[in-house]
Structure formats: C-alpha cells, structure tokens
C-alpha cells in the first residue's frame, strides 16, 4: 500500500478528538466495508470527512485514491471545503454523474474513438419531437411527465422491450397513456437522440458502466486510480448507480456507505433503499454504526419529529417494492436524541384559506426578521411547487427578500456572469497591497454592488443579493486562509461554477420538501399541513403514504430552533372549509395541541355516512393493493376470484331486472366490481353491505335488503320484483 506524503499520526489523533463516540467509531476504522445509519442532524458529513481525514493522516489512504460520491454539487462542495479545513487535499468529491462524465470523456477516445457526444441539458425537447413523429398530442406538462418516466425506466436498467411488464408491476401511470404506447415513445426518443448525436444524463452512467464492463483494461486503470469509496445518501441510490459503483469496486470491499432509512423520499425517481438495507447481507463482515445524537434541532422540535416517525405503520409482509416492512420498522425506531439547548415549542396555526395562510406566514417571517433572525436563516417549505406563488406574492407585499430554491442557477445569472468578467480582469492589478474583501467590493461596485441593500424588493434586490454572496465568499476564504488573493478567489469561483456549488445568497428560502433535503435553517415555516397535501392526494397505497410521512419528517428536521406549522381550511376566501390537519400530526397532539387532531368528518344520521376503510391488502395473498379497481374487490389481479359463482349470477340477474324496469343502464345499480365484492364478502347485515366499495348511503337505502335476501338464497326474479315495488312506492 502506498503511503501519502502528508501522513501525520498527531494530526490523525486530533481528527478523532473532536468527535462523539459513534462518529469516532466511523472515523477510526477507515479500512473495510462500513454501513453508517445516520439520522437527520447527527453529523454524518462530519463523520465521513473525518474518516477520510483520519485515513489520510494515519497513512491508510492516499488522498488521490479516494472517491467520495454525493448526490448534489452542493454536498460535494461542502465535503471538499471540510476536507480542506482538516488539512486534506486531492480527494475527489463528486456526484455520480460528475464522476462518470469525467471518466467518459477521458476514456471515450480509447474505447469508442473521437470525442464524447454532447449531453442534453433537458430531455423535454427531444421527447416532444418523438411524440410528434408518433402523431401524439401532449402539452408541455405531459411531455415533462413522459421524460420523467423515461428517466425512471433507464435508471432501473430497463429497455423499451422490458418496460411495459415492469411498469405494470410498479403501478406506473405515465401521462395517462398505456405502457405499450409509453415504450414506443421511449423508442422514438432514443432514435431522435441518436440522430442528433447527443446523450442524456442517464446515458452518461450507462455508457461509463458499459465501457468498464466490456473493457477490462480500462476498468483496471479506474480501479487503480480509486481504491477507497465513500457514498453519501445511500438510501437514494438507484439500480444504475449501484451497478456503476459495483464496477468501480471490482469485487473489492473498501466502501463506506452512509444513509438514513427515515429520509427515503425519492422512490418515484427509481431510488431504492434496498441497497442500504441489504448492505450487511452483501458484506457480512461490514461494521454497522448508528448515529442518533442530533446536534441540529432543539429537544422540542425533535419530540415532534420522533412522534410523527414513531407512528409509521408496518407494511404487510408481502408488500412489493423497496424495503417493505424492514424500511418501516427501521424508520419507526430511529428516535433522535437531542444534544442542544431547549427552545420554543413548535406551533401549529390554522387559517381560513390559502390566501390567509400565505399572508400570515409572510407576516410571521417579517416579524422574525425584525426581531433579529437573518433572512438567510429562514425557510418556508411546502409540498408542491404550486404553493409557492401565493407565498411569493405575500412576501413581496411585505417587502421580505426571498429566493426560490430550484430556480435559475446562481452561475447562470446575468449579474454573476458579469461580475466574474470584472473579477478576472482585476486579477493582474492585485498587488497584495489591499485586503481582498475591500478589493472585491471595489470591483463589484462596477457591477452594481453597494454597501447597503436596495430598499425595494424584486429583481433589484435579487441582483444585489447575488453580488453580496460573492463578497461574503471572499470574506470566508480570507478568514480560512489569510493569504488568499483575487486569483485564488477566481479559481474557487471557476471550480464552484463547474460543480454548480453556489455561495450562500441571503434571503428567505422557498423550497419544496424534496428540495429542502440536506439543508437546515434557524427557523422553518412549514405550510399546507393538511390532508390532501401531506399526504398528497396522489399517494396511493400503504407504502406511498408512509413515504409521505417520511417527507414530512424531513421537513420537520430542517429546523434548528424554531418550527412553525400551518394549514388552511379552504382553498380560496369564502370557500367551504373541507380540509383537516394532516393525519400525520395526530401523533403529535401532545405537543401541538388539540388543533393538530385530524378529526374525521362529522358523521351524519345515517348509519353509512362514513364507510369503513377499504382493505389495503389482497385477501388471498396479502400483497398491497395499489389501484382503485383492486381495492374495490379486495383482491389483486394475479389472484383468482374467490366469490360464489351462484351468488354472483343471482346478483347479476337481479341487477339486470331492476335496471330494465327502471330504464337505467345496469352499472347504475351496481358496477361489476361491486357485484364481485358483494359475492366475495357475502354480507349478512346492513353494516357489512355498507362496507363494500360502491355502496353509498343512497344505494344502501334502496338495495341493502335485496342484497341480504340474495345472500340468504332468495330467488333473483322475486327479489327484483320486491325491489322495484319498493322503489315505486318510495318515489
């Protein structure tokens, strides 16, 4: 094993001294496979960067032979910064795509010949072209959905030929078209892409993996270059990323993975925690370390988060998909232990409607800024991006600066590009005679920077915030390395631009819960905490509902000191207040108060005003039922019917006669699915009839006696005559 030039036992000991016992266990064992289950705010980045630093300073690692893989450019940049602070340089900290792209560009001439093709910035235009060639009609939103479906299929290592079967098993419903048509769209997309001579982001991973698999000589070069691997956010790894990681490793076991099952929130993109949950089965000698000491949030915030997560429901044993029962069980027992000082209790506020909620949240944020909380330490989080518009308008009216995470990239902004040109032009004139921050301020004054922010909000304020972020970065670099000069700053900015690692911009952050993962703020306002938004209406099935619970958990654990939750009873002013608080908040009533209780809608006087829940699993095999059709009959499509054929025929004969006399279509009495469910459940009392999907209060009143009579063996013709006679007398 080669020894690094900067090995230092004393520095290695110093690296360990700053860690808690669990973090120290991670850092002090740099060799061999390791799985780190790291809860939110438990210092996972600290643990793995110190592990790398200890490996380097102890002589176990050559820094250039270490590859740290992250999921965002920001996380990779933060890791490089922390390693630099620990006296370690040369470690490659990159995203999966960035690491693969570098290898693809380097080896393409040798493996394929010529230069590597250009990477598409977006699939949508090419998907639209493919759709047009197939003479299909889709709007922009649907085209984006089709592009997302192609991405899901490719990261799952599917092909257009294998897509349909896999999509049916997964319950995918892309843009409302059937799976065969979706496969044709995908084929058309690949053809259009080939004609343009371009590749997409998934192709970067696929092609790199293909070269490593087919060219053993190239694989040996890569494996000699990188001998130790660290993978962050391992619960979000998809099948394609895992395949590439396996090829990088080449059968070796020098890998440390870090993840949190309780933060598994990207299954819709093809990510799966199966690799994290099955790591020790794959590597039987792996050490497992659990980080549960939370250094981020107050005990009050963590109590709410723990209560919400603890209420997670175990999934049926045969639930398909990532993790099943194991994922739910691990998440439920992931209580975080607060290490910080107490703070204020989290607060839940109810508003009349969405407009009132946005206005109230904006006013609360403005008040927080007035009492001294920096705008950059405040976040407003929501479930869907569509909720952002009302909040943006309310913040603008309150003259509160804000930025939308996921909007225009920092280094693509016109003012940033202009500022970089000015800074590069000033490098030659930097003789070291003036402090770097002072010099940067003078240079950026030519781009519109001023010591004080503009009083107005909007675009002018956003421009100033961008330039101020460059000034703040110069100040940070000097504080870390006093000898930093303008040329060093420009090189740092070039590296950050290549990695899309933007400096911090001051302003209240607006972000979806998905986009907020990995971030933290002093104060978090979490709005829209109502059923239908959290969990979102589109979430079907027990597994999808539990992922929504974990998504809320991610939002709760973004807050360091203050957590404010809110929900609105109606969508618009004057509308009917039909909403209720999120069902997930039921578990936290002891903290948030009785207003957090997700009360069921008031039952009417009829015995069936509120029907029991439908079966969540197949009564025959126990598999989770994910579609409305299967939930209606309580049986999955693969299981044979279990109903009494004679009873089903009686019900169908009775239905036909009732419909004929009334002059109605047969399905208006009961659908085939409802008849099947009745024949399978064989209800013997009215409440059991009411529990069947498709039997509402109106139909129960008219047809319950007939159903019970038919179950008891009554003649369908005679029962139909009694039913129609009762209907005529009632009318």
XYZ file of C-alpha atoms in Angstrom, residues 313 531 535 539 541-542 545-546 549 580 582-584 586 598-601 610-617 619 625 631-632 634 681 687-688 690-693:
38
model
C -47.287 1.773 10.159
C -54.666 16.036 4.332
C -50.008 13.209 2.395
C -50.282 8.944 -2.869
C -51.172 2.514 -1.165
C -49.640 1.991 2.242
C -48.485 7.035 2.327
C -45.533 6.119 4.542
C -44.830 10.612 6.338
C -58.487 18.932 8.044
C -52.614 16.174 8.225
C -53.294 12.748 9.681
C -49.571 12.527 10.489
C -52.295 13.110 15.167
C -57.116 15.157 12.191
C -60.799 14.784 13.027
C -62.901 12.657 10.681
C -65.720 14.453 9.012
C -68.848 7.318 6.781
C -67.859 3.932 5.405
C -65.050 1.799 6.820
C -61.669 1.808 5.120
C -61.240 -0.482 2.170
C -58.873 -3.432 2.504
C -55.299 -2.369 1.953
C -54.049 -5.850 1.018
C -57.456 -11.029 0.973
C -53.472 -3.204 -3.340
C -59.131 -2.139 -3.722
C -62.778 -2.306 -4.692
C -60.111 -6.535 -2.157
C -67.710 -10.893 1.124
C -73.279 -2.631 8.084
C -71.364 -5.279 6.123
C -72.179 -0.603 3.674
C -68.520 -1.589 3.959
C -68.387 -2.677 0.307
C -66.966 -0.145 -2.130
